[in-house]
PDB file of C-alpha atoms in Angstrom:
ATOM      1  CA  LYS A   1     -64.957  -0.292  14.481  1.00  0.00           C
ATOM      2  CA  ILE A   2     -63.443  -2.715  11.994  1.00  0.00           C
ATOM      3  CA  ILE A   3     -61.924  -1.165   8.911  1.00  0.00           C
ATOM      4  CA  HIS A   4     -61.116  -3.399   5.977  1.00  0.00           C
ATOM      5  CA  PHE A   5     -58.231  -2.440   3.680  1.00  0.00           C
ATOM      6  CA  PRO A   6     -58.024   1.323   4.164  1.00  0.00           C
ATOM      7  CA  THR A   7     -56.157   3.342   1.557  1.00  0.00           C
ATOM      8  CA  ASP A   8     -52.626   4.424   2.448  1.00  0.00           C
ATOM      9  CA  GLN A   9     -53.925   7.923   3.187  1.00  0.00           C
ATOM     10  CA  GLU A  10     -56.697   6.631   5.449  1.00  0.00           C
ATOM     11  CA  TYR A  11     -54.273   4.312   7.239  1.00  0.00           C
ATOM     12  CA  VAL A  12     -51.837   7.147   8.001  1.00  0.00           C
ATOM     13  CA  LYS A  13     -54.707   9.338   9.233  1.00  0.00           C
ATOM     14  CA  TYR A  14     -55.816   6.585  11.639  1.00  0.00           C
ATOM     15  CA  LEU A  15     -52.270   6.314  12.961  1.00  0.00           C
ATOM     16  CA  GLN A  16     -51.932  10.076  13.340  1.00  0.00           C
ATOM     17  CA  LYS A  17     -55.328  10.643  14.950  1.00  0.00           C
ATOM     18  CA  GLY A  18     -55.349   7.586  17.206  1.00  0.00           C
ATOM     19  CA  HIS A  19     -54.764   8.206  20.889  1.00  0.00           C
ATOM     20  CA  VAL A  20     -52.728   5.028  21.397  1.00  0.00           C
ATOM     21  CA  PHE A  21     -51.447   2.237  19.163  1.00  0.00           C
ATOM     22  CA  LEU A  22     -51.633  -1.206  20.795  1.00  0.00           C
ATOM     23  CA  SER A  23     -49.578  -4.126  19.478  1.00  0.00           C
ATOM     24  CA  CYS A  24     -49.100  -6.685  22.230  1.00  0.00           C
ATOM     25  CA  ALA A  25     -48.154  -9.791  20.225  1.00  0.00           C
ATOM     26  CA  ARG A  26     -46.668 -13.157  21.191  1.00  0.00           C
ATOM     27  CA  SER A  27     -44.216 -13.021  18.317  1.00  0.00           C
ATOM     28  CA  GLU A  28     -43.279 -10.341  15.902  1.00  0.00           C
ATOM     29  CA  GLY A  29     -40.746  -9.843  13.164  1.00  0.00           C
ATOM     30  CA  TRP A  30     -40.113  -6.213  12.397  1.00  0.00           C
ATOM     31  CA  ASN A  31     -43.657  -4.951  13.148  1.00  0.00           C
ATOM     32  CA  LEU A  32     -44.032  -2.353  10.425  1.00  0.00           C
ATOM     33  CA  PRO A  33     -47.347  -0.989  11.840  1.00  0.00           C
ATOM     34  CA  LEU A  34     -45.620  -0.285  15.170  1.00  0.00           C
ATOM     35  CA  ILE A  35     -42.774   1.712  13.645  1.00  0.00           C
ATOM     36  CA  GLU A  36     -45.293   3.558  11.443  1.00  0.00           C
ATOM     37  CA  ALA A  37     -47.371   4.501  14.506  1.00  0.00           C
ATOM     38  CA  MET A  38     -44.237   5.605  16.367  1.00  0.00           C
ATOM     39  CA  ALA A  39     -43.136   7.654  13.355  1.00  0.00           C
ATOM     40  CA  CYS A  40     -46.544   9.386  13.462  1.00  0.00           C
ATOM     41  CA  GLY A  41     -46.000  10.379  17.097  1.00  0.00           C
ATOM     42  CA  THR A  42     -48.706   8.092  18.467  1.00  0.00           C
ATOM     43  CA  PRO A  43     -47.997   6.682  21.942  1.00  0.00           C
ATOM     44  CA  SER A  44     -47.423   2.977  21.274  1.00  0.00           C
ATOM     45  CA  ILE A  45     -47.821  -0.074  23.498  1.00  0.00           C
ATOM     46  CA  TYR A  46     -45.927  -3.185  22.417  1.00  0.00           C
ATOM     47  CA  SER A  47     -44.537  -6.503  23.693  1.00  0.00           C
ATOM     48  CA  GLU A  48     -40.923  -6.069  24.745  1.00  0.00           C
ATOM     49  CA  CYS A  49     -39.595  -8.827  22.465  1.00  0.00           C
ATOM     50  CA  SER A  50     -38.531  -9.826  18.975  1.00  0.00           C
ATOM     51  CA  GLY A  51     -37.222  -7.845  16.044  1.00  0.00           C
ATOM     52  CA  GLN A  52     -39.204  -4.699  16.861  1.00  0.00           C
ATOM     53  CA  LEU A  53     -36.719  -3.953  19.642  1.00  0.00           C
ATOM     54  CA  GLU A  54     -34.303  -2.814  16.899  1.00  0.00           C
ATOM     55  CA  PHE A  55     -36.281   0.434  16.781  1.00  0.00           C
ATOM     56  CA  ALA A  56     -38.617   0.331  19.803  1.00  0.00           C
ATOM     57  CA  LYS A  57     -36.204  -0.433  22.667  1.00  0.00           C
ATOM     58  CA  GLY A  58     -36.085   2.541  25.011  1.00  0.00           C
ATOM     59  CA  ARG A  59     -39.073   4.130  23.289  1.00  0.00           C
ATOM     60  CA  GLY A  60     -42.829   3.905  23.580  1.00  0.00           C
ATOM     61  CA  LEU A  61     -44.667   1.899  26.213  1.00  0.00           C
ATOM     62  CA  PRO A  62     -43.279  -1.640  26.407  1.00  0.00           C
ATOM     63  CA  VAL A  63     -45.100  -4.525  28.065  1.00  0.00           C
ATOM     64  CA  ASN A  64     -43.017  -7.044  30.019  1.00  0.00           C
ATOM     65  CA  ILE A  65     -42.736 -10.627  28.865  1.00  0.00           C
ATOM     66  CA  LYS A  66     -43.850 -13.183  31.450  1.00  0.00           C
ATOM     67  CA  ASN A  67     -42.220 -16.251  29.860  1.00  0.00           C
ATOM     68  CA  THR A  68     -41.779 -18.151  26.613  1.00  0.00           C
ATOM     69  CA  VAL A  69     -43.818 -21.063  25.327  1.00  0.00           C
ATOM     70  CA  THR A  70     -42.961 -23.549  22.597  1.00  0.00           C
ATOM     71  CA  ALA A  71     -44.545 -22.618  19.282  1.00  0.00           C
ATOM     72  CA  GLN A  72     -46.869 -25.312  17.995  1.00  0.00           C
ATOM     73  CA  PHE A  73     -46.986 -26.482  14.384  1.00  0.00           C
ATOM     74  CA  GLY A  74     -49.888 -25.086  12.470  1.00  0.00           C
ATOM     75  CA  GLU A  75     -50.975 -22.430  10.077  1.00  0.00           C
ATOM     76  CA  TYR A  76     -49.458 -19.695  12.262  1.00  0.00           C
ATOM     77  CA  ASN A  77     -46.006 -21.268  12.346  1.00  0.00           C
ATOM     78  CA  PRO A  78     -45.350 -23.218   9.135  1.00  0.00           C
ATOM     79  CA  ASP A  79     -41.563 -23.198   9.805  1.00  0.00           C
ATOM     80  CA  LEU A  80     -42.063 -26.087  12.235  1.00  0.00           C
ATOM     81  CA  ARG A  81     -42.722 -28.341   9.231  1.00  0.00           C
ATOM     82  CA  TYR A  82     -39.010 -28.076   8.512  1.00  0.00           C
ATOM     83  CA  GLY A  83     -37.876 -29.004  11.997  1.00  0.00           C
ATOM     84  CA  VAL A  84     -37.267 -25.429  13.099  1.00  0.00           C
ATOM     85  CA  GLU A  85     -38.282 -25.105  16.716  1.00  0.00           C
ATOM     86  CA  GLY A  86     -39.536 -21.740  17.849  1.00  0.00           C
ATOM     87  CA  LYS A  87     -40.729 -19.953  20.926  1.00  0.00           C
ATOM     88  CA  PHE A  88     -43.557 -17.527  21.506  1.00  0.00           C
ATOM     89  CA  TYR A  89     -43.225 -14.757  24.046  1.00  0.00           C
ATOM     90  CA  GLU A  90     -46.050 -14.650  26.540  1.00  0.00           C
ATOM     91  CA  PRO A  91     -46.894 -11.034  27.471  1.00  0.00           C
ATOM     92  CA  ASP A  92     -47.451 -10.254  31.131  1.00  0.00           C
ATOM     93  CA  PHE A  93     -51.126  -9.288  30.952  1.00  0.00           C
ATOM     94  CA  ASP A  94     -51.047  -7.742  34.437  1.00  0.00           C
ATOM     95  CA  ASP A  95     -48.289  -5.445  33.172  1.00  0.00           C
ATOM     96  CA  LEU A  96     -50.304  -4.771  30.002  1.00  0.00           C
ATOM     97  CA  ARG A  97     -53.217  -3.618  32.164  1.00  0.00           C
ATOM     98  CA  LYS A  98     -50.880  -1.252  34.085  1.00  0.00           C
ATOM     99  CA  VAL A  99     -49.301   0.111  30.883  1.00  0.00           C
ATOM    100  CA  MET A 100     -52.716   0.722  29.321  1.00  0.00           C
ATOM    101  CA  ARG A 101     -53.933   2.510  32.479  1.00  0.00           C
ATOM    102  CA  ASP A 102     -50.724   4.599  32.525  1.00  0.00           C
ATOM    103  CA  ALA A 103     -51.179   5.507  28.842  1.00  0.00           C
ATOM    104  CA  TYR A 104     -54.688   6.757  29.645  1.00  0.00           C
ATOM    105  CA  THR A 105     -53.871   8.501  32.927  1.00  0.00           C
ATOM    106  CA  ASN A 106     -50.690  10.200  31.700  1.00  0.00           C
ATOM    107  CA  TYR A 107     -51.685  10.666  28.074  1.00  0.00           C
ATOM    108  CA  ASP A 108     -50.344  14.223  27.675  1.00  0.00           C
ATOM    109  CA  THR A 109     -46.902  13.190  28.948  1.00  0.00           C
ATOM    110  CA  HIS A 110     -46.790  10.113  26.700  1.00  0.00           C
ATOM    111  CA  LYS A 111     -47.992  12.073  23.668  1.00  0.00           C
ATOM    112  CA  LYS A 112     -45.266  14.687  24.152  1.00  0.00           C
ATOM    113  CA  GLN A 113     -42.622  11.945  24.470  1.00  0.00           C
ATOM    114  CA  ALA A 114     -44.013  10.067  21.442  1.00  0.00           C
ATOM    115  CA  LEU A 115     -43.733  13.202  19.297  1.00  0.00           C
ATOM    116  CA  LYS A 116     -40.097  13.612  20.353  1.00  0.00           C
ATOM    117  CA  GLU A 117     -39.364   9.931  19.658  1.00  0.00           C
ATOM    118  CA  SER A 118     -41.078  10.164  16.262  1.00  0.00           C
ATOM    119  CA  GLU A 119     -38.354  12.547  15.101  1.00  0.00           C
ATOM    120  CA  GLU A 120     -35.672  10.012  16.112  1.00  0.00           C
ATOM    121  CA  ILE A 121     -37.533   7.186  14.354  1.00  0.00           C
ATOM    122  CA  ARG A 122     -37.997   9.182  11.135  1.00  0.00           C
ATOM    123  CA  GLU A 123     -34.336  10.251  11.054  1.00  0.00           C
ATOM    124  CA  THR A 124     -32.782   6.902  11.965  1.00  0.00           C
ATOM    125  CA  PHE A 125     -34.999   4.272  10.326  1.00  0.00           C
ATOM    126  CA  THR A 126     -35.216   5.494   6.736  1.00  0.00           C
ATOM    127  CA  TRP A 127     -35.380   3.174   3.732  1.00  0.00           C
ATOM    128  CA  TYR A 128     -31.980   4.540   2.676  1.00  0.00           C
ATOM    129  CA  ASN A 129     -30.374   3.650   6.028  1.00  0.00           C
ATOM    130  CA  ALA A 130     -31.975   0.190   5.961  1.00  0.00           C
ATOM    131  CA  ALA A 131     -30.596  -0.425   2.456  1.00  0.00           C
ATOM    132  CA  GLN A 132     -27.122   0.707   3.563  1.00  0.00           C
ATOM    133  CA  ILE A 133     -27.180  -1.672   6.536  1.00  0.00           C
ATOM    134  CA  ALA A 134     -28.408  -4.584   4.392  1.00  0.00           C
ATOM    135  CA  GLY A 135     -25.794  -3.812   1.733  1.00  0.00           C
ATOM    136  CA  ASN A 136     -23.025  -3.722   4.322  1.00  0.00           C
ATOM    137  CA  HIS A 137     -24.143  -7.093   5.689  1.00  0.00           C
ATOM    138  CA  LEU A 138     -24.073  -8.555   2.178  1.00  0.00           C
ATOM    139  CA  ILE A 139     -20.598  -7.144   1.556  1.00  0.00           C
ATOM    140  CA  ASP A 140     -19.349  -8.549   4.883  1.00  0.00           C
ATOM    141  CA  PHE A 141     -20.882 -11.911   4.062  1.00  0.00           C
ATOM    142  CA  TYR A 142     -19.479 -11.881   0.549  1.00  0.00           C
ATOM    143  CA  ASN A 143     -16.043 -10.892   1.828  1.00  0.00           C
ATOM    144  CA  SER A 144     -16.072 -13.737   4.341  1.00  0.00           C
ATOM    145  CA  THR A 145     -16.200 -16.351   1.553  1.00  0.00           C
ATOM    146  CA  ASP A 146     -13.214 -17.923  -0.223  1.00  0.00           C
ATOM    147  CA  ASP A 147     -13.662 -15.658  -3.247  1.00  0.00           C
ATOM    148  CA  GLN A 148     -12.991 -12.417  -1.412  1.00  0.00           C
ATOM    149  CA  VAL A 149     -13.739  -9.360  -3.475  1.00  0.00           C
ATOM    150  CA  ASN A 150     -13.735  -5.855  -2.066  1.00  0.00           C
ATOM    151  CA  VAL A 151     -16.347  -3.932  -4.031  1.00  0.00           C
ATOM    152  CA  PRO A 152     -17.984  -0.595  -3.077  1.00  0.00           C
ATOM    153  CA  ILE A 153     -21.689  -1.035  -2.371  1.00  0.00           C
ATOM    154  CA  GLU A 154     -22.612   1.266  -5.281  1.00  0.00           C
ATOM    155  CA  LYS A 155     -20.997  -1.225  -7.695  1.00  0.00           C
ATOM    156  CA  LEU A 156     -22.118  -4.438  -6.022  1.00  0.00           C
ATOM    157  CA  VAL A 157     -24.834  -6.229  -7.956  1.00  0.00           C
ATOM    158  CA  LEU A 158     -25.884  -9.612  -6.665  1.00  0.00           C
ATOM    159  CA  LYS A 159     -27.834 -12.486  -8.154  1.00  0.00           C
ATOM    160  CA  THR A 160     -29.583 -14.086  -5.195  1.00  0.00           C
ATOM    161  CA  ARG A 161     -31.496 -17.282  -4.642  1.00  0.00           C
ATOM    162  CA  LEU A 162     -33.126 -18.346  -1.409  1.00  0.00           C
ATOM    163  CA  GLU A 163     -33.738 -22.002  -0.701  1.00  0.00           C
ATOM    164  CA  TYR A 164     -35.615 -23.438   2.248  1.00  0.00           C
ATOM    165  CA  LYS A 165     -34.914 -27.133   2.603  1.00  0.00           C
ATOM    166  CA  ASN A 166     -33.651 -28.290   5.990  1.00  0.00           C
ATOM    167  CA  GLY A 167     -33.038 -24.652   6.942  1.00  0.00           C
ATOM    168  CA  LEU A 168     -32.705 -21.365   5.134  1.00  0.00           C
ATOM    169  CA  LYS A 169     -29.853 -20.982   2.638  1.00  0.00           C
ATOM    170  CA  LEU A 170     -28.896 -17.849   0.722  1.00  0.00           C
ATOM    171  CA  TYR A 171     -26.904 -18.200  -2.489  1.00  0.00           C
ATOM    172  CA  PHE A 172     -25.509 -15.218  -4.329  1.00  0.00           C
ATOM    173  CA  ASP A 173     -23.012 -14.496  -7.078  1.00  0.00           C
ATOM    174  CA  LYS A 174     -21.544 -11.243  -8.249  1.00  0.00           C
ATOM    175  CA  ILE A 175     -22.801 -10.436 -11.747  1.00  0.00           C
TER     176      ILE A 175
END
């Protein structure tokens, strides 16, 4: 069943009522749908790679990575236009088959564990905690420049500008 653009309420209900969430990608940034499914207590299958390991490592049902392949230029990887070489992770599809079978066979065990892990996810990965971490990184970065200023995060206001020519550059000034 294909569902186009569900409302936020419908989307959350699908995550909560689903038996398993499957996200076995070749590359992934943060993977917001995965953390949302995990926060709902849905047993989640995912590729054991990329940025999602910040929250998923040691949780859920990871799928092994077989190897990496060079990312090709195209609509799915526009960064290569700028000379940035990337890699895709190739999931081990034999392992995926085993993980999917295990999720089905031992569903009650995985559901119980997913509900426990959902509490950890909801307590640790809040928007407030993410903002604190990002703010601390900005302060560390700012303090590592020649114009060192030690300012509490509550009083730090930054004017930022991102530029992407020959690599990503972040410019910011205290205002």
